[in-house]
Amino acid sequence: MCNESDKKLISILVPCYNEEAVLHLLYQRISAVIEPIQTYTFELIFVNDGSTDHTLDIIHELRAKDSRISYVNLSRNFGKEIAMIAGIDYLKGDAAIIIDADLQDPPELIPEMISWWEKGYDDVYAKRRSRAGESMFKKWSSHAFYYILQKFTHIPIQADVGDFRLLDLQCLNALRLMRESQRYTKGLFSWIGFNKKEILFDRAPRAAGRTKWDYWKLSNLAIEGITSFTILPLRAASFIGCLLALFALIYMAFIIIRTLIYGGDVPGYPSLISIILFIGGIQLLFLGIIGEYLGRVFNESKFRPLYLVKDYNGKSIIDQRCK
Ligand code: UDP
Ligand code: MG
């Protein structure tokens, strides 16, 4: 029989933003799953991402009952991507399982993830077989996004895979090294590599509460995904610019020759305007793309901390550099 301290620790990381409606249920479901697992000890780490409801109170309540629970209380809402890295920085496990608070990721998959980890996989991720409770448009747009991202980047980014996964300490440490502030974590998971294993599950609709994502946030995430992993749009700008210049040169030669042979005539006003508008539109589009990348350089060059922690398990963090 092994001693408690010999057992490996698995951290279950739950980013929470206004999740008061589901936390009790989540805790019950996770406890029921981990209770029979005797071979590991567990830590349940909640990241309170600046919730404005009673999420933090519920976390306190749960922590008073169960010493396996710890929490990181961020100073404001930083978004899920940042909440995840805050949790990863603070968790103590030899492996971590990231799970959404709303029970869309079934905790019942945890034992299967652990069993693959034991077989030597470092990153066991859950892929959605179905997307119950999501509109046709959301499904379609997400497919289109993954398709474009796959085409643009050289890193295989798995479609229909969320953040629900088990990560070995090696992967966690790799993620801890990546301090970019505009994070596209799904891409980072692929970028780090290591031994990956896919398992399938049916994604349930939210247990309660509302999704924090709207199409504005999702389209921003899509731009984030593309601009943080490839400079192909910039390259496309160069190519299209070259093509247009070449076309313009040929057209110019054609006009000169035609004028020399047939003499000058009054140039077509509508064609002139449409060409000016077309070129102007393309110029603005590419200026926007360049701006996207410049904005990223600007944001990263400030070297701000990714997040600020108000307290960790009730202990205020005075020096944000130390954990
Ligand atoms: N979340 C967060 N900070 C945010 C938004 C969301 O920590 O600013 C958490 C949220 O509490 C949940 C998870 O991220 O645990 C997924 O959020 P949600 O269910 O709203 O996203 P969806 O499932 O619709 O993609
Ligand atoms: Mg959800």
Tab-separated table of N, CA and C in Angstrom, residues 82-223:
chain	number	residue	atom	x	y	z
A	82	ILE	N	-6.398	33.662	-20.366
A	82	ILE	CA	-5.483	34.112	-19.318
A	82	ILE	C	-5.794	33.384	-18.009
A	83	ALA	N	-7.091	33.161	-17.737
A	83	ALA	CA	-7.455	32.429	-16.521
A	83	ALA	C	-6.792	31.054	-16.520
A	84	MET	N	-6.698	30.450	-17.698
A	84	MET	CA	-6.093	29.115	-17.766
A	84	MET	C	-4.608	29.154	-17.424
A	85	ILE	N	-3.891	30.138	-17.969
A	85	ILE	CA	-2.447	30.173	-17.676
A	85	ILE	C	-2.219	30.528	-16.207
A	86	ALA	N	-3.109	31.350	-15.634
A	86	ALA	CA	-2.982	31.649	-14.199
A	86	ALA	C	-3.120	30.354	-13.402
A	87	GLY	N	-4.115	29.553	-13.755
A	87	GLY	CA	-4.314	28.266	-13.079
A	87	GLY	C	-3.112	27.359	-13.271
A	88	ILE	N	-2.600	27.316	-14.498
A	88	ILE	CA	-1.448	26.453	-14.783
A	88	ILE	C	-0.241	26.896	-13.952
A	89	ASP	N	-0.060	28.208	-13.814
A	89	ASP	CA	1.054	28.713	-13.010
A	89	ASP	C	0.931	28.297	-11.548
A	90	TYR	N	-0.273	28.275	-11.044
A	90	TYR	CA	-0.450	28.048	-9.611
A	90	TYR	C	-0.685	26.590	-9.230
A	91	LEU	N	-1.113	25.778	-10.160
A	91	LEU	CA	-1.427	24.395	-9.758
A	91	LEU	C	-0.151	23.622	-9.449
A	92	LYS	N	-0.315	22.573	-8.635
A	92	LYS	CA	0.867	21.882	-8.128
A	92	LYS	C	1.010	20.460	-8.675
A	93	GLY	N	0.077	20.053	-9.515
A	93	GLY	CA	0.009	18.647	-9.912
A	93	GLY	C	1.144	18.158	-10.790
A	94	ASP	N	1.263	16.821	-10.842
A	94	ASP	CA	2.180	16.175	-11.788
A	94	ASP	C	1.515	16.106	-13.154
A	95	ALA	N	0.229	16.338	-13.130
A	95	ALA	CA	-0.553	16.438	-14.369
A	95	ALA	C	-1.733	17.330	-14.043
A	96	ALA	N	-2.332	17.902	-15.076
A	96	ALA	CA	-3.506	18.742	-14.822
A	96	ALA	C	-4.578	18.436	-15.846
A	97	ILE	N	-5.811	18.529	-15.391
A	97	ILE	CA	-6.932	18.369	-16.311
A	97	ILE	C	-7.667	19.701	-16.339
A	98	ILE	N	-7.795	20.270	-17.518
A	98	ILE	CA	-8.520	21.547	-17.644
A	98	ILE	C	-9.955	21.221	-18.009
A	99	ILE	N	-10.880	21.785	-17.273
A	99	ILE	CA	-12.283	21.467	-17.522
A	99	ILE	C	-13.129	22.727	-17.363
A	100	ASP	N	-14.141	22.888	-18.228
A	100	ASP	CA	-15.038	24.054	-18.115
A	100	ASP	C	-15.943	23.880	-16.906
A	101	ALA	N	-16.350	25.011	-16.330
A	101	ALA	CA	-17.190	24.943	-15.138
A	101	ALA	C	-18.622	24.522	-15.470
A	102	ASP	N	-19.034	24.746	-16.717
A	102	ASP	CA	-20.463	24.593	-17.020
A	102	ASP	C	-20.905	23.168	-17.319
A	103	LEU	N	-20.023	22.195	-17.090
A	103	LEU	CA	-20.327	20.779	-17.285
A	103	LEU	C	-20.562	20.415	-18.741
A	104	GLN	N	-20.082	21.257	-19.646
A	104	GLN	CA	-20.145	20.864	-21.053
A	104	GLN	C	-19.081	19.809	-21.323
A	105	ASP	N	-18.055	19.811	-20.480
A	105	ASP	CA	-17.035	18.772	-20.556
A	105	ASP	C	-17.346	17.781	-19.444
A	106	PRO	N	-17.747	16.560	-19.795
A	106	PRO	CA	-18.162	15.632	-18.739
A	106	PRO	C	-16.998	15.152	-17.875
A	107	PRO	N	-17.055	15.366	-16.549
A	107	PRO	CA	-15.967	14.914	-15.673
A	107	PRO	C	-15.792	13.394	-15.727
A	108	GLU	N	-16.838	12.692	-16.174
A	108	GLU	CA	-16.787	11.222	-16.234
A	108	GLU	C	-15.686	10.723	-17.178
A	109	LEU	N	-15.133	11.633	-17.982
A	109	LEU	CA	-14.072	11.236	-18.916
A	109	LEU	C	-12.703	11.205	-18.227
A	110	ILE	N	-12.648	11.755	-17.019
A	110	ILE	CA	-11.356	11.898	-16.326
A	110	ILE	C	-10.614	10.558	-16.159
A	111	PRO	N	-11.308	9.490	-15.693
A	111	PRO	CA	-10.568	8.231	-15.534
A	111	PRO	C	-9.953	7.738	-16.837
A	112	GLU	N	-10.676	7.914	-17.944
A	112	GLU	CA	-10.130	7.472	-19.234
A	112	GLU	C	-8.881	8.285	-19.590
A	113	MET	N	-8.951	9.603	-19.308
A	113	MET	CA	-7.783	10.445	-19.597
A	113	MET	C	-6.588	9.967	-18.781
A	114	ILE	N	-6.848	9.682	-17.501
A	114	ILE	CA	-5.756	9.247	-16.628
A	114	ILE	C	-5.164	7.935	-17.134
A	115	SER	N	-6.041	7.038	-17.612
A	115	SER	CA	-5.520	5.749	-18.049
A	115	SER	C	-4.598	5.920	-19.265
A	116	TRP	N	-4.920	6.866	-20.157
A	116	TRP	CA	-4.025	7.106	-21.299
A	116	TRP	C	-2.728	7.769	-20.850
A	117	TRP	N	-2.829	8.615	-19.841
A	117	TRP	CA	-1.626	9.252	-19.287
A	117	TRP	C	-0.695	8.189	-18.730
A	118	GLU	N	-1.293	7.203	-18.045
A	118	GLU	CA	-0.486	6.120	-17.478
A	118	GLU	C	0.208	5.328	-18.572
A	119	LYS	N	-0.433	5.295	-19.750
A	119	LYS	CA	0.170	4.546	-20.863
A	119	LYS	C	1.263	5.351	-21.545
A	120	GLY	N	1.529	6.551	-21.068
A	120	GLY	CA	2.673	7.298	-21.597
A	120	GLY	C	2.327	8.489	-22.470
A	121	TYR	N	1.039	8.805	-22.616
A	121	TYR	CA	0.683	9.995	-23.396
A	121	TYR	C	0.801	11.246	-22.524
A	122	ASP	N	1.256	12.345	-23.137
A	122	ASP	CA	1.480	13.564	-22.354
A	122	ASP	C	0.318	14.535	-22.446
A	123	ASP	N	-0.447	14.430	-23.521
A	123	ASP	CA	-1.533	15.390	-23.740
A	123	ASP	C	-2.739	14.603	-24.258
A	124	VAL	N	-3.671	14.325	-23.359
A	124	VAL	CA	-4.853	13.547	-23.756
A	124	VAL	C	-6.000	14.521	-23.927
A	125	TYR	N	-6.392	14.771	-25.167
A	125	TYR	CA	-7.432	15.780	-25.384
A	125	TYR	C	-8.743	15.153	-25.843
A	126	ALA	N	-9.823	15.803	-25.443
A	126	ALA	CA	-11.144	15.281	-25.766
A	126	ALA	C	-11.686	16.002	-26.989
A	127	LYS	N	-12.092	15.228	-27.954
A	127	LYS	CA	-12.638	15.810	-29.198
A	127	LYS	C	-14.144	15.629	-29.196
A	128	ARG	N	-14.859	16.676	-29.574
A	128	ARG	CA	-16.329	16.619	-29.589
A	128	ARG	C	-16.811	15.771	-30.741
A	129	ARG	N	-17.654	14.796	-30.419
A	129	ARG	CA	-18.268	14.015	-31.486
A	129	ARG	C	-19.476	14.788	-32.010
A	130	SER	N	-20.192	15.405	-31.081
A	130	SER	CA	-21.359	16.185	-31.498
A	130	SER	C	-21.325	17.501	-30.744
A	131	ARG	N	-22.068	18.465	-31.222
A	131	ARG	CA	-22.117	19.758	-30.540
A	131	ARG	C	-23.561	20.086	-30.204
A	132	ALA	N	-24.113	19.349	-29.249
A	132	ALA	CA	-25.511	19.547	-28.874
A	132	ALA	C	-25.711	20.959	-28.344
A	133	GLY	N	-26.856	21.537	-28.654
A	133	GLY	CA	-27.197	22.838	-28.089
A	133	GLY	C	-26.536	24.015	-28.777
A	134	GLU	N	-25.883	23.765	-29.924
A	134	GLU	CA	-25.269	24.885	-30.630
A	134	GLU	C	-25.992	25.104	-31.948
A	135	SER	N	-26.108	26.361	-32.346
A	135	SER	CA	-26.867	26.676	-33.547
A	135	SER	C	-26.109	26.214	-34.792
A	136	MET	N	-26.863	26.031	-35.895
A	136	MET	CA	-26.260	25.627	-37.161
A	136	MET	C	-25.154	26.609	-37.547
A	137	PHE	N	-25.434	27.911	-37.334
A	137	PHE	CA	-24.470	28.924	-37.751
A	137	PHE	C	-23.170	28.805	-36.958
A	138	LYS	N	-23.302	28.530	-35.644
A	138	LYS	CA	-22.101	28.404	-34.816
A	138	LYS	C	-21.278	27.201	-35.277
A	139	LYS	N	-21.995	26.094	-35.580
A	139	LYS	CA	-21.285	24.898	-36.037
A	139	LYS	C	-20.560	25.187	-37.343
A	140	TRP	N	-21.283	25.837	-38.264
A	140	TRP	CA	-20.715	26.116	-39.579
A	140	TRP	C	-19.525	27.064	-39.462
A	141	SER	N	-19.705	28.133	-38.661
A	141	SER	CA	-18.622	29.114	-38.582
A	141	SER	C	-17.402	28.506	-37.922
A	142	SER	N	-17.632	27.624	-36.955
A	142	SER	CA	-16.476	27.023	-36.308
A	142	SER	C	-15.740	26.096	-37.282
A	143	HIS	N	-16.518	25.381	-38.134
A	143	HIS	CA	-15.879	24.527	-39.147
A	143	HIS	C	-15.052	25.357	-40.107
A	144	ALA	N	-15.647	26.471	-40.560
A	144	ALA	CA	-14.961	27.340	-41.526
A	144	ALA	C	-13.673	27.871	-40.906
A	145	PHE	N	-13.748	28.264	-39.635
A	145	PHE	CA	-12.580	28.815	-38.960
A	145	PHE	C	-11.444	27.789	-38.891
A	146	TYR	N	-11.794	26.566	-38.467
A	146	TYR	CA	-10.756	25.538	-38.361
A	146	TYR	C	-10.142	25.249	-39.720
A	147	TYR	N	-11.003	25.251	-40.770
A	147	TYR	CA	-10.524	24.965	-42.115
A	147	TYR	C	-9.490	26.012	-42.527
A	148	ILE	N	-9.840	27.286	-42.320
A	148	ILE	CA	-8.924	28.367	-42.707
A	148	ILE	C	-7.630	28.283	-41.903
A	149	LEU	N	-7.786	28.041	-40.611
A	149	LEU	CA	-6.612	27.985	-39.742
A	149	LEU	C	-5.674	26.847	-40.147
A	150	GLN	N	-6.280	25.696	-40.466
A	150	GLN	CA	-5.474	24.555	-40.900
A	150	GLN	C	-4.702	24.904	-42.160
A	151	LYS	N	-5.374	25.593	-43.095
A	151	LYS	CA	-4.751	25.938	-44.381
A	151	LYS	C	-3.623	26.944	-44.158
A	152	PHE	N	-3.833	27.874	-43.234
A	152	PHE	CA	-2.887	28.973	-43.050
A	152	PHE	C	-1.659	28.595	-42.233
A	153	THR	N	-1.856	27.768	-41.220
A	153	THR	CA	-0.734	27.519	-40.315
A	153	THR	C	-0.064	26.197	-40.651
A	154	HIS	N	1.150	26.067	-40.191
A	154	HIS	CA	1.844	24.807	-40.434
A	154	HIS	C	1.659	23.842	-39.274
A	155	ILE	N	1.072	24.357	-38.188
A	155	ILE	CA	0.891	23.498	-37.016
A	155	ILE	C	-0.488	22.862	-37.116
A	156	PRO	N	-0.584	21.546	-36.927
A	156	PRO	CA	-1.915	20.940	-36.992
A	156	PRO	C	-2.746	21.374	-35.788
A	157	ILE	N	-3.808	22.113	-36.037
A	157	ILE	CA	-4.682	22.527	-34.944
A	157	ILE	C	-5.961	21.700	-35.057
A	158	GLN	N	-6.224	20.908	-34.040
A	158	GLN	CA	-7.318	19.949	-34.138
A	158	GLN	C	-8.675	20.639	-34.122
A	159	ALA	N	-9.520	20.235	-35.057
A	159	ALA	CA	-10.876	20.791	-35.105
A	159	ALA	C	-11.712	20.182	-33.993
A	160	ASP	N	-12.690	20.929	-33.524
A	160	ASP	CA	-13.643	20.426	-32.528
A	160	ASP	C	-12.987	19.955	-31.241
A	161	VAL	N	-11.820	20.494	-30.955
A	161	VAL	CA	-11.164	20.158	-29.706
A	161	VAL	C	-11.139	21.424	-28.857
A	162	GLY	N	-11.618	21.314	-27.642
A	162	GLY	CA	-11.631	22.487	-26.772
A	162	GLY	C	-10.418	22.465	-25.864
A	163	ASP	N	-10.573	23.018	-24.705
A	163	ASP	CA	-9.458	23.041	-23.768
A	163	ASP	C	-9.528	21.877	-22.791
A	164	PHE	N	-10.559	21.039	-22.951
A	164	PHE	CA	-10.752	19.905	-22.036
A	164	PHE	C	-9.703	18.844	-22.336
A	165	ARG	N	-8.707	18.728	-21.468
A	165	ARG	CA	-7.618	17.797	-21.729
A	165	ARG	C	-6.793	17.550	-20.479
A	166	LEU	N	-6.046	16.463	-20.535
A	166	LEU	CA	-5.093	16.193	-19.456
A	166	LEU	C	-3.701	16.525	-19.976
A	167	LEU	N	-2.948	17.278	-19.193
A	167	LEU	CA	-1.598	17.647	-19.605
A	167	LEU	C	-0.595	17.157	-18.581
A	168	ASP	N	0.435	16.522	-19.072
A	168	ASP	CA	1.509	16.065	-18.211
A	168	ASP	C	2.354	17.257	-17.751
A	169	LEU	N	3.118	17.056	-16.674
A	169	LEU	CA	3.944	18.146	-16.126
A	169	LEU	C	4.856	18.769	-17.183
A	170	GLN	N	5.368	17.906	-18.077
A	170	GLN	CA	6.241	18.413	-19.147
A	170	GLN	C	5.510	19.441	-20.012
A	171	CYS	N	4.263	19.121	-20.355
A	171	CYS	CA	3.463	20.059	-21.169
A	171	CYS	C	3.152	21.310	-20.360
A	172	LEU	N	2.838	21.125	-19.079
A	172	LEU	CA	2.500	22.278	-18.237
A	172	LEU	C	3.689	23.229	-18.163
A	173	ASN	N	4.869	22.649	-17.978
A	173	ASN	CA	6.052	23.500	-17.890
A	173	ASN	C	6.328	24.206	-19.214
A	174	ALA	N	6.043	23.517	-20.305
A	174	ALA	CA	6.217	24.150	-21.621
A	174	ALA	C	5.262	25.337	-21.742
A	175	LEU	N	4.025	25.147	-21.322
A	175	LEU	CA	3.037	26.237	-21.421
A	175	LEU	C	3.406	27.397	-20.499
A	176	ARG	N	4.006	27.065	-19.357
A	176	ARG	CA	4.407	28.120	-18.413
A	176	ARG	C	5.473	29.026	-19.015
A	177	LEU	N	6.228	28.472	-19.986
A	177	LEU	CA	7.280	29.283	-20.616
A	177	LEU	C	6.710	30.301	-21.578
A	178	MET	N	5.514	30.043	-22.058
A	178	MET	CA	4.968	30.906	-23.114
A	178	MET	C	4.179	32.045	-22.510
A	179	ARG	N	4.769	33.210	-22.510
A	179	ARG	CA	4.186	34.349	-21.796
A	179	ARG	C	3.561	35.362	-22.731
A	180	GLU	N	3.183	34.962	-23.932
A	180	GLU	CA	2.559	35.957	-24.804
A	180	GLU	C	1.211	36.363	-24.234
A	181	SER	N	0.909	37.656	-24.351
A	181	SER	CA	-0.292	38.139	-23.671
A	181	SER	C	-1.547	37.887	-24.499
A	182	GLN	N	-1.412	37.904	-25.824
A	182	GLN	CA	-2.591	37.588	-26.633
A	182	GLN	C	-2.530	36.114	-26.946
A	183	ARG	N	-3.198	35.336	-26.112
A	183	ARG	CA	-2.997	33.898	-26.173
A	183	ARG	C	-4.070	33.213	-26.991
A	184	TYR	N	-3.644	32.279	-27.797
A	184	TYR	CA	-4.585	31.395	-28.445
A	184	TYR	C	-4.184	29.995	-27.982
A	185	THR	N	-4.717	29.645	-26.806
A	185	THR	CA	-4.210	28.467	-26.096
A	185	THR	C	-4.348	27.178	-26.903
A	186	LYS	N	-5.450	27.086	-27.652
A	186	LYS	CA	-5.661	25.880	-28.439
A	186	LYS	C	-4.492	25.654	-29.400
A	187	GLY	N	-4.004	26.736	-29.971
A	187	GLY	CA	-2.863	26.646	-30.865
A	187	GLY	C	-1.597	26.318	-30.095
A	188	LEU	N	-1.477	26.869	-28.892
A	188	LEU	CA	-0.278	26.603	-28.079
A	188	LEU	C	-0.204	25.118	-27.718
A	189	PHE	N	-1.361	24.521	-27.427
A	189	PHE	CA	-1.375	23.090	-27.108
A	189	PHE	C	-0.781	22.292	-28.264
A	190	SER	N	-1.114	22.684	-29.489
A	190	SER	CA	-0.570	21.974	-30.649
A	190	SER	C	0.900	22.294	-30.827
A	191	TRP	N	1.221	23.559	-30.610
A	191	TRP	CA	2.588	24.022	-30.851
A	191	TRP	C	3.605	23.278	-29.989
A	192	ILE	N	3.234	23.002	-28.728
A	192	ILE	CA	4.220	22.393	-27.831
A	192	ILE	C	4.554	20.956	-28.226
A	193	GLY	N	3.681	20.324	-28.974
A	193	GLY	CA	3.972	18.956	-29.404
A	193	GLY	C	3.757	17.945	-28.303
A	194	PHE	N	4.705	17.056	-28.083
A	194	PHE	CA	4.631	15.926	-27.147
A	194	PHE	C	3.629	14.874	-27.649
A	195	ASN	N	3.538	13.796	-26.877
A	195	ASN	CA	2.711	12.646	-27.262
A	195	ASN	C	1.236	12.931	-27.068
A	196	LYS	N	0.508	13.013	-28.157
A	196	LYS	CA	-0.906	13.379	-28.005
A	196	LYS	C	-1.826	12.188	-28.220
A	197	LYS	N	-2.917	12.185	-27.486
A	197	LYS	CA	-3.910	11.117	-27.664
A	197	LYS	C	-5.287	11.753	-27.710
A	198	GLU	N	-6.056	11.323	-28.693
A	198	GLU	CA	-7.405	11.894	-28.840
A	198	GLU	C	-8.448	10.930	-28.297
A	199	ILE	N	-9.363	11.431	-27.494
A	199	ILE	CA	-10.514	10.607	-27.118
A	199	ILE	C	-11.777	11.360	-27.508
A	200	LEU	N	-12.851	10.621	-27.784
A	200	LEU	CA	-14.064	11.260	-28.303
A	200	LEU	C	-15.124	11.387	-27.226
A	201	PHE	N	-15.900	12.449	-27.291
A	201	PHE	CA	-17.018	12.578	-26.359
A	201	PHE	C	-18.133	13.412	-26.974
A	202	ASP	N	-19.316	13.293	-26.395
A	202	ASP	CA	-20.446	14.101	-26.852
A	202	ASP	C	-20.547	15.310	-25.959
A	203	ARG	N	-20.456	16.479	-26.559
A	203	ARG	CA	-20.487	17.697	-25.754
A	203	ARG	C	-21.926	18.040	-25.409
A	204	ALA	N	-22.178	18.144	-24.127
A	204	ALA	CA	-23.526	18.441	-23.645
A	204	ALA	C	-23.781	19.935	-23.749
A	205	PRO	N	-25.061	20.338	-23.769
A	205	PRO	CA	-25.318	21.774	-23.656
A	205	PRO	C	-24.966	22.240	-22.251
A	206	ARG	N	-24.783	23.521	-22.065
A	206	ARG	CA	-24.502	24.097	-20.750
A	206	ARG	C	-25.472	23.586	-19.698
A	207	ALA	N	-24.974	23.249	-18.497
A	207	ALA	CA	-25.863	22.759	-17.435
A	207	ALA	C	-26.752	23.897	-16.938
A	208	ALA	N	-26.186	25.069	-16.780
A	208	ALA	CA	-26.960	26.243	-16.347
A	208	ALA	C	-26.144	27.480	-16.656
A	209	GLY	N	-26.743	28.639	-16.506
A	209	GLY	CA	-26.018	29.881	-16.779
A	209	GLY	C	-25.964	30.148	-18.275
A	210	ARG	N	-25.218	31.183	-18.648
A	210	ARG	CA	-25.151	31.552	-20.066
A	210	ARG	C	-23.725	31.522	-20.565
A	211	THR	N	-23.567	31.267	-21.865
A	211	THR	CA	-22.215	31.303	-22.419
A	211	THR	C	-21.672	32.734	-22.352
A	212	LYS	N	-20.358	32.830	-22.131
A	212	LYS	CA	-19.751	34.155	-22.030
A	212	LYS	C	-19.245	34.606	-23.390
A	213	TRP	N	-19.430	33.756	-24.395
A	213	TRP	CA	-18.923	34.102	-25.720
A	213	TRP	C	-20.044	34.684	-26.561
A	214	ASP	N	-19.740	35.721	-27.303
A	214	ASP	CA	-20.662	36.149	-28.338
A	214	ASP	C	-19.866	36.140	-29.644
A	215	TYR	N	-20.556	36.443	-30.747
A	215	TYR	CA	-19.865	36.325	-32.028
A	215	TYR	C	-18.718	37.313	-32.158
A	216	TRP	N	-18.842	38.448	-31.495
A	216	TRP	CA	-17.766	39.440	-31.524
A	216	TRP	C	-16.510	38.853	-30.898
A	217	LYS	N	-16.692	38.235	-29.703
A	217	LYS	CA	-15.541	37.637	-29.015
A	217	LYS	C	-14.976	36.478	-29.822
A	218	LEU	N	-15.897	35.689	-30.422
A	218	LEU	CA	-15.435	34.535	-31.185
A	218	LEU	C	-14.656	34.967	-32.426
A	219	SER	N	-15.133	36.046	-33.102
A	219	SER	CA	-14.391	36.456	-34.292
A	219	SER	C	-13.049	37.058	-33.899
A	220	ASN	N	-13.004	37.695	-32.727
A	220	ASN	CA	-11.711	38.180	-32.255
A	220	ASN	C	-10.760	37.027	-31.977
A	221	LEU	N	-11.324	35.962	-31.402
A	221	LEU	CA	-10.490	34.791	-31.118
A	221	LEU	C	-9.972	34.184	-32.422
A	222	ALA	N	-10.821	34.224	-33.454
A	222	ALA	CA	-10.417	33.676	-34.744
A	222	ALA	C	-9.242	34.489	-35.318
A	223	ILE	N	-9.329	35.806	-35.231
A	223	ILE	CA	-8.228	36.653	-35.725
A	223	ILE	C	-6.972	36.387	-34.896
